[in-house]
């Protein structure tokens, strides 16, 4: 999942970013409303965390303009204690949820997970392809009943692919959803990680069909059949 954080207080923004990255999310940060709007309207995020009080354009306005532009990415508004009007205004402007500052990181995480799931509600926290399963809450990955250890990036890659099961994903789509802007992406980074993943989810299961497929000239997909 790729998340945009729009928050002008650098300390808060950076600690949210660090925390979310530890949870395997790809995170971009904007420090004012205008650049937040620009990023949100040009990049495909899974969730946007939007502070209300922002320089250049406030969060409520950013939210309103995004919805006017038909961008329906789930938005979690951050509002300071006592600014109840912000909350009402924010929800009216099209935000999906709000959180009052200061908040516990665990609370933020729970809200993000709920929002990230919302568009594909039926998927819940268990993602799967054939006999491979991934639990987005417990981080457990298993195939044919055997536990598989993945690094954080491998997990994020597999999660993204399973959320788009049986769809061909281009390298650009994968980079956009699994890595953030500042990450060092080399031309072969995606191939390298696809290789790591293949070694863990397909190679050891020699009697099973391969799940991770390279669609030459297009990209990659996960799924059992062709
Ligand atoms: Ca602020």
PDB file of N, CA, C and O in Angstrom, residues 1 9 16 24 30 41 52 68 85 102 131 134 189 197-198 215:
ATOM      1  N   UNK A   1       0.835  -1.194   0.000  1.00  0.00           N
ATOM      2  CA  UNK A   1       0.000   0.000   0.000  1.00  0.00           C
ATOM      3  C   UNK A   1       0.871   1.245   0.000  1.00  0.00           C
ATOM      4  O   UNK A   1       1.869   1.314   0.672  1.00  0.00           O
ATOM      5  N   UNK A   9       3.840  19.906  10.162  1.00  0.00           N
ATOM      6  CA  UNK A   9       4.746  19.744  11.303  1.00  0.00           C
ATOM      7  C   UNK A   9       5.701  18.586  10.996  1.00  0.00           C
ATOM      8  O   UNK A   9       5.300  17.422  11.033  1.00  0.00           O
ATOM      9  N   UNK A  16       5.279   9.721  11.591  1.00  0.00           N
ATOM     10  CA  UNK A  16       4.246   8.896  10.944  1.00  0.00           C
ATOM     11  C   UNK A  16       4.883   8.092   9.801  1.00  0.00           C
ATOM     12  O   UNK A  16       4.657   6.896   9.657  1.00  0.00           O
ATOM     13  N   UNK A  24       5.712  -1.770   6.495  1.00  0.00           N
ATOM     14  CA  UNK A  24       5.851  -2.157   5.073  1.00  0.00           C
ATOM     15  C   UNK A  24       5.090  -1.259   4.082  1.00  0.00           C
ATOM     16  O   UNK A  24       5.020  -1.563   2.914  1.00  0.00           O
ATOM     17  N   UNK A  30       4.038  15.355   2.060  1.00  0.00           N
ATOM     18  CA  UNK A  30       3.951  16.722   1.554  1.00  0.00           C
ATOM     19  C   UNK A  30       3.799  17.628   2.772  1.00  0.00           C
ATOM     20  O   UNK A  30       3.070  17.280   3.706  1.00  0.00           O
ATOM     21  N   UNK A  41      -3.245  14.245  -6.616  1.00  0.00           N
ATOM     22  CA  UNK A  41      -3.994  14.213  -7.874  1.00  0.00           C
ATOM     23  C   UNK A  41      -3.183  13.617  -9.016  1.00  0.00           C
ATOM     24  O   UNK A  41      -3.713  13.411 -10.106  1.00  0.00           O
ATOM     25  N   UNK A  52      -5.560  19.109   8.984  1.00  0.00           N
ATOM     26  CA  UNK A  52      -6.490  20.193   8.653  1.00  0.00           C
ATOM     27  C   UNK A  52      -5.756  21.528   8.523  1.00  0.00           C
ATOM     28  O   UNK A  52      -5.890  22.240   7.526  1.00  0.00           O
ATOM     29  N   UNK A  68     -13.790  16.979  -5.862  1.00  0.00           N
ATOM     30  CA  UNK A  68     -14.309  17.647  -7.069  1.00  0.00           C
ATOM     31  C   UNK A  68     -13.615  17.125  -8.317  1.00  0.00           C
ATOM     32  O   UNK A  68     -14.205  17.066  -9.385  1.00  0.00           O
ATOM     33  N   UNK A  85     -15.289  21.546  14.825  1.00  0.00           N
ATOM     34  CA  UNK A  85     -15.835  22.042  13.558  1.00  0.00           C
ATOM     35  C   UNK A  85     -15.050  21.508  12.366  1.00  0.00           C
ATOM     36  O   UNK A  85     -15.605  21.251  11.312  1.00  0.00           O
ATOM     37  N   UNK A 102      -3.377  14.839  19.941  1.00  0.00           N
ATOM     38  CA  UNK A 102      -2.399  13.774  19.658  1.00  0.00           C
ATOM     39  C   UNK A 102      -3.067  12.399  19.701  1.00  0.00           C
ATOM     40  O   UNK A 102      -4.029  12.209  20.431  1.00  0.00           O
ATOM     41  N   UNK A 131      -2.985 -22.085  -3.079  1.00  0.00           N
ATOM     42  CA  UNK A 131      -2.700 -22.534  -1.710  1.00  0.00           C
ATOM     43  C   UNK A 131      -1.747 -21.598  -0.967  1.00  0.00           C
ATOM     44  O   UNK A 131      -1.209 -21.939   0.079  1.00  0.00           O
ATOM     45  N   UNK A 134      -1.765 -14.896   2.673  1.00  0.00           N
ATOM     46  CA  UNK A 134      -1.056 -13.805   3.346  1.00  0.00           C
ATOM     47  C   UNK A 134      -2.062 -13.100   4.239  1.00  0.00           C
ATOM     48  O   UNK A 134      -3.158 -12.754   3.806  1.00  0.00           O
ATOM     49  N   UNK A 189      15.448  -3.240  -9.988  1.00  0.00           N
ATOM     50  CA  UNK A 189      14.998  -3.488  -8.612  1.00  0.00           C
ATOM     51  C   UNK A 189      13.784  -4.428  -8.554  1.00  0.00           C
ATOM     52  O   UNK A 189      13.744  -5.358  -7.753  1.00  0.00           O
ATOM     53  N   UNK A 197      11.141 -13.238  -4.254  1.00  0.00           N
ATOM     54  CA  UNK A 197       9.821 -13.766  -3.913  1.00  0.00           C
ATOM     55  C   UNK A 197       9.618 -15.152  -4.519  1.00  0.00           C
ATOM     56  O   UNK A 197       9.133 -16.073  -3.872  1.00  0.00           O
ATOM     57  N   UNK A 198      10.025 -15.277  -5.777  1.00  0.00           N
ATOM     58  CA  UNK A 198       9.888 -16.556  -6.477  1.00  0.00           C
ATOM     59  C   UNK A 198      10.647 -17.664  -5.738  1.00  0.00           C
ATOM     60  O   UNK A 198      10.167 -18.785  -5.614  1.00  0.00           O
ATOM     61  N   UNK A 215       5.109 -11.990 -17.441  1.00  0.00           N
ATOM     62  CA  UNK A 215       4.417 -11.870 -18.718  1.00  0.00           C
ATOM     63  C   UNK A 215       5.323 -11.018 -19.594  1.00  0.00           C
ATOM     64  O   UNK A 215       5.355  -9.794 -19.459  1.00  0.00           O
TER      65      UNK A 215
END
